Amino acid sequence: MSASINMQAYSDALVVLGTAGIIIPMVHAWGLNPVLGWLGAGVLLGPLGLGSFIQEAPFLYWFTVVDPSHISGFADLGVVFLLFLIGLELSYERLIAMRRLVFGLGGLQVLVTAAIIAIIVKWLGYSSVVAAILGGCLALSSTAIVLEVLSRQNRLRTSSGIASFSVLLAQDLAVIPILIFVSILGVHGGSVIETAQNAIVHALAAIAIIIFVGRAFLRPLFRQVARTKSRDLFIAATLFVIVGTGVVAALANLSMALGAFIAGVMLAETEYRHAIETVIEPVKGLLLGMFFFTVGMGIDFRELLHWPIWLPACVVGLIALKAAVLIPLARAFGVPWAAAIETGLLMGPGGEFAFVGITLAASLGVINRDASSFSLALTSLTMALIPLLSILANRITPLIVKPRPVNPALAAEPQPQTRHAIVVGYGRVGRLVCEMLEKNGVPYTAVDNDTAAVTQGRAVGHSVYYGNAINPPFLKACGVMEASAVVVTIHVQPMIDDIVEEVRRLRPDVPIISRARDEGHARHLYTIGVTDAVPVVTEASFQLAESTLLSLGLPVDAVEKTIQTRRAQVRAELQPHAMAARPPIASTVPAERTEVV
């Protein structure tokens, strides 16, 4: 019996690996989105597809998944790894900067959408409890599929990407009270208030433990592992952190993905972020593909045959309703029309956490089998449409939103140059750097994403161009592969980190000179690959000391020599310390990411 169960598990694993190794490359060769390939394979090879004909055709046993539980655990880890990598892309400062969209736009989307769906379900004759649960669960969207689609298009940092991520983050946070609410309704006996209080206390305690342990031990842990210069140990430590934080969150009835997300945010503040991200990316791709496969397995076409009109109507209705709620809300929060429309369409389908909430409610007897089966089929079908909705949004947006007249200054493309300097940021500091370069006959290309600054600079004949210096194609267009130096003059620390890491990935040998806030920030910049960091606070102190000494009548040459000597001492103190802290493991991982999904 045991051997039979093991063989079944192995055969199910072979089906998924065969999908990854055979079907997905074929889908990619046909120019289709791999997410659709995983979903389609799940529909076709799952127990509700060809697997339902095993009795009539026993040979299908080796080509279909017989028991979804054999791969569901690994599939769930795909979402956990995705949220961890998303956390790595963020930082505490970024989260604070996004709080208006997360808690404003995202919070309102969840509340308004859940209320409207609950009213409709109640109107259809279901109880208030069922209406509330379905309203909350169906208000959620698919974090895994939406972010994967946007990531593949390199659009996570666009207006659509930022708005979508903000809403999805708010929804992930809303999962906590939704699951607590469902659990409370399923409690038979005992105090509801006491149960709620215990659940909230456990949730807050778990988050506090993750943050405390992370702050205290994550950086020392990875520093110790990095000193071994072992790639295997580095991977093991990373997996331990991801799964460990997820388990702590799960023990408090939170989602494992939320725990991993918090760990990712904390590691985003360390010098090991890029190495961790590169190591985890291939593993995440396969696990996330397995998740999409399990979503496809959940699509029961028998429900479609049972409700041939009602189910498709609800699919269209759910997407239209959620889009109709989110688009005006996004516009109210300043999101451009094109991004608001795309975000509305991408957020329209259901999400993976709806499976968790509805399945939990059904297991506790709060929702009957017919309602849960229909709701799960509705969620699965809408999720399968997300890649197509992304294509639809890109097609219809230009037809609905008339493009504004193109500003010639912003449409200008960088001119090919060699042995030039790339100046990132054309503010007060950037303009001064460009003037010094021009006076000394050094060619330069300045870039900025401030339309007013670019327009003003080009009006006076400066070589400044509009664009995002984090975007690899734009950096290559600016000649980063031929540049002699890259100068970063902006002051936003997370953006400086992203620019430095992207430039260093493209050109490991190019000198990078970056503005820093203070000596601590300069020390951090050295650890991520900056050639020279200039602390603004320290430089201001030097200028103040120089003016003071000159005003006291000291000779100019003596003052300049004193300042230069002290400046060299500060640089010498910062660089060796920072270089010693740089993770050796970072050089052992491939620069290019390998994706399976």
Coordinates of C-alpha atoms in Angstrom, one line a residue:
M1 CA 0.0 0.0 0.0
S2 CA 2.8 2.4 1.0
A3 CA 4.7 1.6 -2.2
S4 CA 1.6 2.3 -4.3
I5 CA 1.1 5.7 -2.6
N6 CA 4.8 6.6 -3.2
M7 CA 4.6 5.5 -6.9
Q8 CA 1.5 7.7 -7.3
A9 CA 3.3 10.7 -5.8
Y10 CA 6.2 10.1 -8.1
S11 CA 4.0 9.8 -11.2
D12 CA 2.2 13.1 -10.2
A13 CA 5.6 14.8 -9.8
L14 CA 6.7 13.5 -13.2
V15 CA 3.7 15.1 -14.8
V16 CA 4.5 18.5 -13.4
L17 CA 8.2 18.2 -14.3
G18 CA 7.2 17.1 -17.8
T19 CA 5.1 20.2 -18.1
A20 CA 8.1 22.3 -17.0
G21 CA 10.5 20.6 -19.3
I22 CA 8.4 19.9 -22.4
I23 CA 5.1 21.8 -22.5
I24 CA 6.3 25.2 -21.3
P25 CA 9.2 25.5 -23.7
M26 CA 6.7 24.7 -26.5
V27 CA 4.3 27.3 -25.3
H28 CA 7.2 29.8 -25.1
A29 CA 8.3 28.9 -28.7
W30 CA 4.7 29.6 -29.9
G31 CA 5.0 33.1 -28.4
L32 CA 2.3 32.5 -25.7
N33 CA 2.5 33.5 -22.0
P34 CA 4.0 30.6 -19.9
V35 CA 1.4 31.3 -17.3
L36 CA -1.3 30.3 -19.8
G37 CA 0.7 27.2 -20.5
W38 CA 0.8 26.2 -16.8
L39 CA -2.9 26.9 -16.4
G40 CA -3.8 25.0 -19.6
A41 CA -1.7 22.0 -18.6
G42 CA -3.4 22.0 -15.2
V43 CA -6.8 22.0 -16.8
L44 CA -5.9 19.2 -19.2
L45 CA -3.8 17.0 -17.0
G46 CA -5.6 17.5 -13.7
P47 CA -8.0 15.1 -12.1
L48 CA -10.9 17.1 -13.4
G49 CA -9.5 16.9 -17.0
L50 CA -8.0 13.8 -18.5
G51 CA -7.6 12.4 -15.0
S52 CA -11.4 11.8 -14.8
F53 CA -11.1 9.2 -17.6
I54 CA -8.5 7.0 -15.9
Q55 CA -11.1 4.3 -15.2
E56 CA -11.9 4.0 -19.0
A57 CA -8.2 4.5 -20.1
P58 CA -5.8 3.3 -17.3
F59 CA -2.7 4.4 -19.3
L60 CA -3.7 8.0 -18.5
Y61 CA -2.5 7.3 -15.0
W62 CA 1.1 8.2 -16.1
F63 CA 0.1 11.4 -17.9
T64 CA -2.2 13.0 -15.4
V65 CA -2.1 14.2 -11.7
V66 CA -4.2 11.7 -9.7
D67 CA -4.0 13.4 -6.3
P68 CA -3.5 17.2 -6.2
S69 CA -2.3 17.0 -2.6
H70 CA 1.0 15.5 -3.8
I71 CA 2.1 18.8 -5.3
S72 CA -0.1 21.4 -3.5
G73 CA 2.5 21.9 -0.7
F74 CA 5.2 22.8 -3.2
A75 CA 2.8 24.9 -5.2
D76 CA 1.9 27.0 -2.2
L77 CA 5.6 27.7 -1.7
G78 CA 5.6 29.4 -5.1
V79 CA 3.4 32.2 -3.8
V80 CA 5.6 32.4 -0.6
F81 CA 8.7 32.8 -2.7
L82 CA 7.0 35.3 -4.9
L83 CA 6.1 37.5 -2.0
F84 CA 9.6 37.1 -0.5
L85 CA 11.1 38.4 -3.7
I86 CA 8.6 41.3 -3.8
G87 CA 9.7 42.2 -0.3
L88 CA 13.3 42.2 -1.5
E89 CA 12.3 44.8 -4.1
L90 CA 10.9 47.1 -1.3
S91 CA 12.2 48.7 1.8
Y92 CA 10.8 50.4 4.8
E93 CA 11.1 53.8 3.1
R94 CA 9.3 52.6 0.0
L95 CA 6.5 51.1 2.1
I96 CA 6.1 54.4 3.9
A97 CA 6.1 56.3 0.6
M98 CA 3.4 53.9 -0.8
R99 CA 1.1 54.1 2.3
R100 CA -1.4 56.4 0.6
L101 CA -2.0 53.9 -2.3
V102 CA -1.8 50.8 -0.1
F103 CA -4.1 51.9 2.8
G104 CA -6.1 54.4 0.8
L105 CA -6.7 53.0 -2.7
G106 CA -6.2 49.3 -1.7
G107 CA -8.2 49.6 1.5
L108 CA -11.1 51.3 -0.2
Q109 CA -11.1 48.7 -3.0
V110 CA -11.4 45.8 -0.6
L111 CA -14.1 47.4 1.5
V112 CA -16.3 48.8 -1.3
T113 CA -15.9 45.7 -3.5
A114 CA -16.6 43.3 -0.7
A115 CA -19.7 45.2 0.4
I116 CA -21.2 45.3 -3.1
I117 CA -20.6 41.6 -3.7
A118 CA -22.0 40.8 -0.3
I119 CA -25.2 42.8 -1.1
I120 CA -25.6 40.9 -4.4
V121 CA -25.1 37.5 -2.8
K122 CA -27.6 38.4 -0.1
W123 CA -30.1 39.5 -2.7
L124 CA -29.7 36.1 -4.4
G125 CA -31.1 34.5 -1.3
Y126 CA -28.0 33.4 0.7
S127 CA -27.5 34.1 4.4
S128 CA -25.7 37.2 5.7
V129 CA -22.8 35.0 6.8
V130 CA -22.3 33.4 3.4
A131 CA -22.7 36.8 1.7
A132 CA -20.0 38.4 4.0
I133 CA -17.5 35.5 3.4
L134 CA -18.0 35.4 -0.4
G135 CA -17.9 39.2 -0.5
G136 CA -14.5 39.3 1.3
C137 CA -13.0 36.4 -0.6
L138 CA -14.1 37.4 -4.1
A139 CA -12.9 41.0 -3.5
L140 CA -9.3 39.7 -3.5
S141 CA -7.2 39.4 -6.6
S142 CA -4.4 37.2 -7.7
T143 CA -1.1 38.4 -6.4
A144 CA 0.9 35.6 -8.0
I145 CA -0.4 35.9 -11.6
V146 CA -0.8 39.7 -11.8
L147 CA 2.7 40.3 -10.5
E148 CA 4.2 37.6 -12.6
V149 CA 2.6 39.0 -15.8
L150 CA 3.8 42.6 -14.9
S151 CA 7.2 41.3 -14.0
R152 CA 7.6 39.5 -17.3
Q153 CA 6.8 42.7 -19.1
N154 CA 9.3 44.7 -16.9
R155 CA 6.4 47.0 -15.8
L156 CA 6.4 46.6 -12.0
R157 CA 7.8 50.1 -11.7
T158 CA 5.3 51.7 -14.1
S159 CA 2.2 53.5 -12.9
S160 CA 0.2 50.4 -13.5
G161 CA 2.7 48.2 -11.7
I162 CA 2.8 50.5 -8.6
A163 CA -1.0 50.9 -8.4
S164 CA -1.5 47.1 -8.9
F165 CA 1.1 46.2 -6.3
S166 CA -0.4 48.7 -3.8
V167 CA -3.8 47.2 -4.1
L168 CA -2.5 43.6 -4.0
L169 CA -0.5 44.4 -0.8
A170 CA -3.6 45.8 0.8
Q171 CA -5.5 42.7 -0.2
D172 CA -2.8 40.5 1.3
L173 CA -3.1 42.4 4.6
A174 CA -6.9 42.0 4.4
V175 CA -6.5 38.2 4.2
I176 CA -5.7 38.2 7.9
P177 CA -9.0 39.6 9.2
I178 CA -11.0 37.6 6.6
L179 CA -9.5 34.3 7.7
I180 CA -10.0 35.3 11.3
F181 CA -13.6 36.1 10.6
V182 CA -14.2 32.8 8.8
S183 CA -12.5 30.9 11.7
I184 CA -14.7 32.6 14.3
L185 CA -17.8 31.7 12.3
G186 CA -16.7 28.1 12.3
V187 CA -16.2 28.0 16.1
H188 CA -19.0 26.0 17.7
G189 CA -19.2 27.1 21.3
G190 CA -17.1 29.5 23.2
S191 CA -16.9 33.3 23.1
V192 CA -16.7 34.8 19.7
I193 CA -15.1 38.0 21.2
E194 CA -12.5 35.9 23.1
T195 CA -11.7 33.9 19.9
A196 CA -11.2 37.1 17.9
Q197 CA -9.0 38.6 20.6
N198 CA -6.8 35.4 20.8
A199 CA -6.5 35.3 17.0
I200 CA -5.5 39.0 16.8
V201 CA -3.0 38.6 19.7
H202 CA -1.4 35.6 18.0
A203 CA -1.2 37.4 14.7
L204 CA 0.5 40.5 16.2
A205 CA 2.8 38.3 18.3
A206 CA 3.9 36.4 15.2
I207 CA 4.6 39.6 13.2
A208 CA 6.5 41.1 16.2
I209 CA 8.6 37.9 16.5
I210 CA 9.5 37.9 12.8
I211 CA 10.5 41.6 12.9
F212 CA 12.5 41.3 16.2
V213 CA 14.3 38.1 15.1
G214 CA 14.9 39.5 11.7
R215 CA 16.3 42.8 12.9
A216 CA 18.6 41.1 15.4
F217 CA 19.8 38.0 13.5
L218 CA 19.3 38.2 9.7
R219 CA 22.2 40.4 8.9
P220 CA 24.7 38.5 11.2
L221 CA 23.4 35.2 9.8
F222 CA 24.0 36.1 6.2
R223 CA 27.4 37.8 7.1
Q224 CA 28.5 34.6 8.7
V225 CA 27.3 32.4 5.8
A226 CA 28.9 34.7 3.2
R227 CA 32.3 34.4 4.9
T228 CA 32.2 30.7 4.0
K229 CA 32.1 31.6 0.3
S230 CA 29.8 28.6 -0.2
R231 CA 27.0 29.0 -2.6
D232 CA 25.2 25.9 -1.3
L233 CA 25.2 27.2 2.3
F234 CA 24.0 30.6 1.1
I235 CA 21.1 29.0 -0.7
A236 CA 20.3 26.9 2.4
A237 CA 20.3 29.9 4.7
T238 CA 18.0 31.8 2.3
L239 CA 15.5 28.8 2.1
F240 CA 15.6 28.5 5.9
V241 CA 14.7 32.2 6.3
I242 CA 11.9 32.1 3.8
V243 CA 10.3 28.9 5.0
G244 CA 11.0 29.6 8.7
T245 CA 9.2 33.0 8.6
G246 CA 6.4 31.5 6.7
V247 CA 5.9 28.8 9.2
V248 CA 5.9 31.3 12.1
A249 CA 3.2 33.3 10.3
A250 CA 1.2 30.1 9.6
L251 CA 1.3 29.1 13.3
A252 CA -0.5 32.4 14.0
N253 CA -3.1 31.7 11.4
L254 CA -1.5 34.2 9.0
S255 CA -0.6 33.4 5.4
M256 CA 2.9 32.0 5.0
A257 CA 3.3 34.5 2.1
L258 CA 2.9 37.5 4.5
G259 CA 5.6 36.2 6.8
A260 CA 8.0 35.7 3.9
F261 CA 7.1 39.2 2.6
I262 CA 8.1 40.7 6.0
A263 CA 11.4 38.8 5.9
G264 CA 12.0 40.1 2.4
V265 CA 11.4 43.7 3.4
M266 CA 13.9 43.4 6.2
L267 CA 16.5 41.8 4.0
A268 CA 16.0 44.6 1.4
E269 CA 17.8 46.9 3.8
T270 CA 20.9 44.7 3.8
E271 CA 23.8 44.3 1.3
Y272 CA 22.8 40.7 0.5
R273 CA 19.6 41.6 -1.3
H274 CA 20.8 41.2 -4.8
A275 CA 22.7 37.9 -4.2
I276 CA 19.6 36.5 -2.5
E277 CA 17.3 37.6 -5.3
T278 CA 19.5 36.0 -7.9
V279 CA 19.8 32.7 -6.0
I280 CA 16.1 32.3 -5.4
E281 CA 14.7 33.4 -8.8
P282 CA 15.0 30.0 -10.6
V283 CA 13.5 28.0 -7.6
K284 CA 10.7 30.5 -7.4
G285 CA 10.0 30.1 -11.1
L286 CA 9.4 26.4 -10.9
L287 CA 7.4 26.5 -7.7
L288 CA 5.2 29.4 -9.0
G289 CA 4.6 27.4 -12.1
M290 CA 3.4 24.5 -10.0
F291 CA 1.0 26.9 -8.3
F292 CA -0.5 28.0 -11.6
F293 CA -0.8 24.3 -12.5
T294 CA -2.8 23.6 -9.3
V295 CA -5.0 26.6 -10.2
G296 CA -5.7 25.0 -13.6
M297 CA -6.5 21.7 -11.9
G298 CA -9.2 23.5 -9.9
I299 CA -11.1 24.6 -13.0
D300 CA -14.0 22.1 -13.2
F301 CA -15.6 22.3 -16.6
R302 CA -18.5 20.2 -15.3
E303 CA -19.6 23.3 -13.4
L304 CA -19.6 25.1 -16.7
L305 CA -21.7 22.4 -18.2
H306 CA -24.0 22.5 -15.1
W307 CA -24.3 26.3 -15.4
P308 CA -23.6 27.1 -19.1
I309 CA -25.1 30.6 -18.9
W310 CA -24.9 31.6 -15.3
L311 CA -21.2 30.8 -14.7
P312 CA -19.8 32.7 -17.7
A313 CA -22.2 35.6 -16.8
C314 CA -20.8 35.7 -13.3
V315 CA -17.2 35.6 -14.7
V316 CA -17.9 38.6 -16.8
G317 CA -19.9 40.3 -14.0
L318 CA -17.2 39.8 -11.4
I319 CA -14.5 41.3 -13.6
A320 CA -16.6 44.2 -14.7
L321 CA -17.8 45.0 -11.2
K322 CA -14.3 45.0 -9.6
A323 CA -13.0 47.1 -12.5
A324 CA -15.9 49.5 -12.3
V325 CA -15.1 50.0 -8.6
L326 CA -11.3 50.3 -8.9
I327 CA -11.0 52.5 -12.0
P328 CA -12.7 55.6 -10.5
L329 CA -11.0 55.0 -7.1
A330 CA -7.6 54.9 -8.9
R331 CA -8.4 58.1 -10.7
A332 CA -9.4 59.7 -7.4
F333 CA -5.9 58.8 -6.0
G334 CA -4.2 60.4 -9.0
V335 CA -3.5 57.3 -11.1
P336 CA -3.4 58.2 -14.8
W337 CA -6.3 57.0 -16.9
A338 CA -4.4 54.4 -18.8
A339 CA -2.9 52.9 -15.7
A340 CA -6.2 53.0 -13.9
I341 CA -7.9 51.1 -16.7
E342 CA -5.2 48.5 -16.8
T343 CA -5.1 48.1 -13.0
G344 CA -8.9 47.7 -12.9
L345 CA -8.8 44.9 -15.5
L346 CA -6.0 43.1 -13.8
M347 CA -7.6 43.3 -10.4
G348 CA -11.0 42.2 -11.8
P349 CA -10.5 38.4 -11.5
G350 CA -10.4 36.5 -8.2
G351 CA -7.3 35.5 -6.4
E352 CA -5.5 32.5 -4.8
F353 CA -6.4 33.5 -1.3
A354 CA -10.1 33.1 -2.2
F355 CA -9.4 29.4 -2.5
V356 CA -8.0 29.5 1.1
G357 CA -10.9 31.4 2.5
I358 CA -13.7 29.6 0.7
T359 CA -12.2 26.1 1.3
L360 CA -11.8 26.9 5.0
A361 CA -15.4 28.1 5.2
A362 CA -16.6 24.9 3.5
S363 CA -14.6 22.7 5.7
L364 CA -16.1 24.4 8.8
G365 CA -19.6 24.0 7.4
V366 CA -20.2 27.7 7.1
I367 CA -20.8 27.5 3.3
N368 CA -22.6 24.6 1.6
R369 CA -20.9 22.5 -1.1
D370 CA -22.8 23.9 -4.0
A371 CA -22.0 27.5 -3.1
S372 CA -18.3 26.7 -2.5
S373 CA -17.9 24.7 -5.7
F374 CA -19.5 27.4 -7.8
S375 CA -17.4 30.1 -6.2
L376 CA -14.1 28.2 -6.6
A377 CA -15.0 27.5 -10.3
L378 CA -15.7 31.2 -10.8
T379 CA -12.4 32.2 -9.1
S380 CA -10.4 29.7 -11.2
L381 CA -11.9 30.8 -14.5
T382 CA -11.4 34.5 -13.8
M383 CA -7.7 33.9 -12.8
A384 CA -7.1 32.0 -16.0
L385 CA -8.2 35.1 -17.9
I386 CA -5.6 37.5 -16.3
P387 CA -2.9 37.1 -19.1
L388 CA -5.6 37.8 -21.7
L389 CA -6.9 40.7 -19.8
S390 CA -3.4 42.2 -19.7
I391 CA -3.3 42.0 -23.5
L392 CA -6.8 43.4 -23.7
A393 CA -5.8 46.4 -21.5
N394 CA -2.8 47.2 -23.7
R395 CA -5.0 47.1 -26.8
I396 CA -8.0 49.1 -25.6
T397 CA -6.2 51.7 -23.5
P398 CA -4.9 53.7 -26.6
L399 CA -8.5 53.6 -28.0
I400 CA -10.1 55.0 -24.8
V401 CA -7.4 57.4 -23.6
K402 CA -6.2 59.8 -26.3
P403 CA -2.4 60.3 -26.0
R404 CA -1.2 63.7 -25.1
P405 CA 0.9 65.7 -27.6
V406 CA 4.5 64.5 -27.3
N407 CA 6.9 67.0 -25.9
P408 CA 9.9 67.0 -28.3
A409 CA 12.2 67.5 -25.3
L410 CA 11.0 64.4 -23.6
A411 CA 10.9 62.3 -26.8
A412 CA 14.5 63.0 -27.6
E413 CA 16.7 59.8 -27.6
P414 CA 20.3 59.7 -26.2
Q415 CA 22.9 60.2 -28.8
P416 CA 25.6 57.5 -29.2
Q417 CA 28.8 58.4 -27.4
T418 CA 32.0 56.7 -26.1
R419 CA 34.2 57.4 -23.1
H420 CA 31.6 59.7 -21.7
A421 CA 30.1 60.2 -18.3
I422 CA 26.5 59.3 -17.5
V423 CA 25.0 61.7 -14.9
V424 CA 21.9 60.3 -13.2
G425 CA 19.7 63.2 -11.9
Y426 CA 19.5 66.7 -13.3
G427 CA 18.6 68.6 -10.2
R428 CA 20.8 71.3 -8.6
V429 CA 23.7 68.9 -7.9
G430 CA 23.4 67.2 -11.3
R431 CA 23.4 70.5 -13.2
L432 CA 26.5 71.6 -11.4
V433 CA 28.3 68.3 -12.2
C434 CA 27.3 68.6 -15.9
E435 CA 28.6 72.2 -16.0
M436 CA 32.0 71.1 -14.6
L437 CA 32.2 68.2 -17.1
E438 CA 31.4 70.6 -20.0
K439 CA 33.9 73.2 -18.9
N440 CA 36.6 70.5 -18.8
G441 CA 35.7 69.1 -22.2
V442 CA 34.3 65.8 -20.9
P443 CA 31.3 64.5 -22.9
Y444 CA 28.3 63.5 -20.8
T445 CA 24.7 62.2 -21.0
A446 CA 22.4 63.4 -18.2
V447 CA 19.2 61.5 -17.4
D448 CA 16.2 62.4 -15.2
N449 CA 12.5 61.4 -14.9
D450 CA 11.5 65.0 -14.0
T451 CA 9.8 66.4 -17.1
A452 CA 10.3 70.0 -16.0
A453 CA 14.0 69.5 -15.4
V454 CA 14.6 67.7 -18.7
T455 CA 12.6 70.3 -20.7
Q456 CA 14.5 73.2 -19.0
G457 CA 17.9 71.5 -19.6
R458 CA 17.3 70.8 -23.2
A459 CA 16.0 74.3 -23.7
V460 CA 19.5 75.6 -22.9
G461 CA 21.2 73.0 -25.1
H462 CA 22.3 70.5 -22.4
S463 CA 22.6 66.7 -23.2
V464 CA 19.8 65.7 -20.8
Y465 CA 17.2 63.0 -21.6
Y466 CA 14.0 61.8 -20.0
G467 CA 13.9 58.3 -18.7
N468 CA 14.3 55.8 -15.8
A469 CA 17.9 54.9 -15.0
I470 CA 16.7 51.7 -13.4
N471 CA 15.5 50.4 -16.8
P472 CA 18.3 48.3 -18.4
P473 CA 17.3 49.1 -22.0
F474 CA 17.4 52.8 -21.3
L475 CA 20.8 52.5 -19.6
K476 CA 22.1 50.7 -22.6
A477 CA 20.6 53.4 -24.9
C478 CA 22.5 56.0 -22.8
G479 CA 25.7 54.2 -23.6
V480 CA 26.4 52.5 -20.3
M481 CA 28.3 49.8 -22.0
E482 CA 30.7 52.4 -23.5
A483 CA 30.7 55.0 -20.6
S484 CA 33.8 55.9 -18.7
A485 CA 31.9 56.7 -15.5
V486 CA 28.5 56.9 -14.0
V487 CA 27.7 59.7 -11.6
V488 CA 24.6 59.3 -9.3
T489 CA 23.4 62.7 -8.0
I490 CA 19.9 61.9 -6.7
H491 CA 19.1 61.8 -3.0
V492 CA 16.5 59.1 -2.7
Q493 CA 18.4 56.2 -1.1
P494 CA 16.3 53.2 -2.4
M495 CA 16.6 54.5 -5.9
I496 CA 20.3 55.0 -5.6
D497 CA 20.6 51.4 -4.5
D498 CA 18.6 50.2 -7.5
I499 CA 20.6 52.3 -10.0
V500 CA 23.9 51.2 -8.6
E501 CA 23.0 47.5 -8.6
E502 CA 21.6 47.7 -12.1
V503 CA 24.6 49.5 -13.5
R504 CA 27.0 47.2 -11.7
R505 CA 25.1 44.2 -13.2
L506 CA 25.5 45.5 -16.7
R507 CA 29.0 46.9 -16.3
P508 CA 31.0 45.4 -13.4
D509 CA 34.1 47.4 -14.4
V510 CA 32.7 51.0 -14.8
P511 CA 33.5 53.5 -12.1
I512 CA 30.4 54.6 -10.1
I513 CA 30.5 57.9 -8.2
S514 CA 27.5 58.4 -6.0
R515 CA 26.0 61.1 -3.7
A516 CA 25.5 59.8 -0.2
R517 CA 23.5 61.2 2.7
D518 CA 26.1 60.7 5.4
E519 CA 29.1 58.4 6.2
G520 CA 26.8 55.5 7.2
H521 CA 25.0 55.7 3.8
A522 CA 28.4 56.0 2.0
R523 CA 29.6 52.9 3.8
H524 CA 26.5 51.1 2.6
L525 CA 27.0 52.2 -1.0
Y526 CA 30.5 50.9 -1.0
T527 CA 29.2 47.5 0.0
I528 CA 26.9 47.3 -3.1
G529 CA 29.6 48.3 -5.5
V530 CA 30.1 52.1 -5.6
T531 CA 33.6 53.1 -6.6
D532 CA 33.4 56.4 -4.7
A533 CA 30.7 57.8 -2.4
V534 CA 30.5 61.5 -1.4
P535 CA 28.6 62.1 1.9
V536 CA 26.7 65.3 1.6
V537 CA 26.8 66.0 5.3
T538 CA 30.6 65.4 5.5
E539 CA 31.3 67.6 2.5
A540 CA 29.2 70.4 4.0
S541 CA 31.3 70.1 7.1
F542 CA 34.5 70.4 5.1
Q543 CA 33.2 73.5 3.3
L544 CA 32.2 75.0 6.6
A545 CA 35.6 74.3 8.1
E546 CA 37.3 75.7 5.0
S547 CA 35.4 78.9 5.2
T548 CA 36.1 79.2 8.9
L549 CA 39.8 78.7 8.5
L550 CA 40.0 81.2 5.6
S551 CA 38.1 83.8 7.6
L552 CA 40.6 83.5 10.4
G553 CA 43.4 84.5 8.0
L554 CA 45.1 81.2 7.4
P555 CA 46.9 80.8 4.0
V556 CA 44.7 79.3 1.2
D557 CA 47.3 76.6 0.3
A558 CA 47.5 75.4 3.9
V559 CA 43.7 75.3 4.3
E560 CA 43.2 73.4 1.1
K561 CA 45.9 70.9 2.0
T562 CA 44.4 70.4 5.4
I563 CA 40.9 69.8 4.0
Q564 CA 42.2 67.5 1.3
T565 CA 44.1 65.4 3.8
R566 CA 41.1 65.0 6.1
R567 CA 38.9 64.2 3.1
A568 CA 41.3 61.4 2.1
Q569 CA 41.3 60.1 5.6
V570 CA 37.5 59.8 5.7
R571 CA 37.5 58.1 2.3
A572 CA 40.2 55.7 3.5
E573 CA 38.2 54.9 6.7
L574 CA 35.0 54.2 4.8
Q575 CA 36.2 52.1 1.9
P576 CA 38.1 49.3 3.6
H577 CA 35.4 48.8 6.2
A578 CA 32.7 48.6 3.5
M579 CA 34.7 46.4 1.2
A580 CA 35.2 43.9 4.0
A581 CA 31.5 43.8 4.6
R582 CA 30.6 43.1 1.0
P583 CA 29.2 39.6 0.6
P584 CA 31.7 37.3 -1.2
I585 CA 28.9 35.1 -2.3
A586 CA 27.5 37.8 -4.6
S587 CA 30.3 37.2 -7.0
T588 CA 29.5 33.5 -7.2
V589 CA 26.0 33.8 -8.5
P590 CA 25.1 34.4 -12.2
A591 CA 24.3 37.9 -13.2
E592 CA 21.6 36.9 -15.5
R593 CA 18.4 35.5 -14.0
T594 CA 17.0 32.2 -15.2
E595 CA 13.2 31.8 -15.2
V596 CA 11.1 28.7 -15.6
V597 CA 7.7 30.3 -15.4

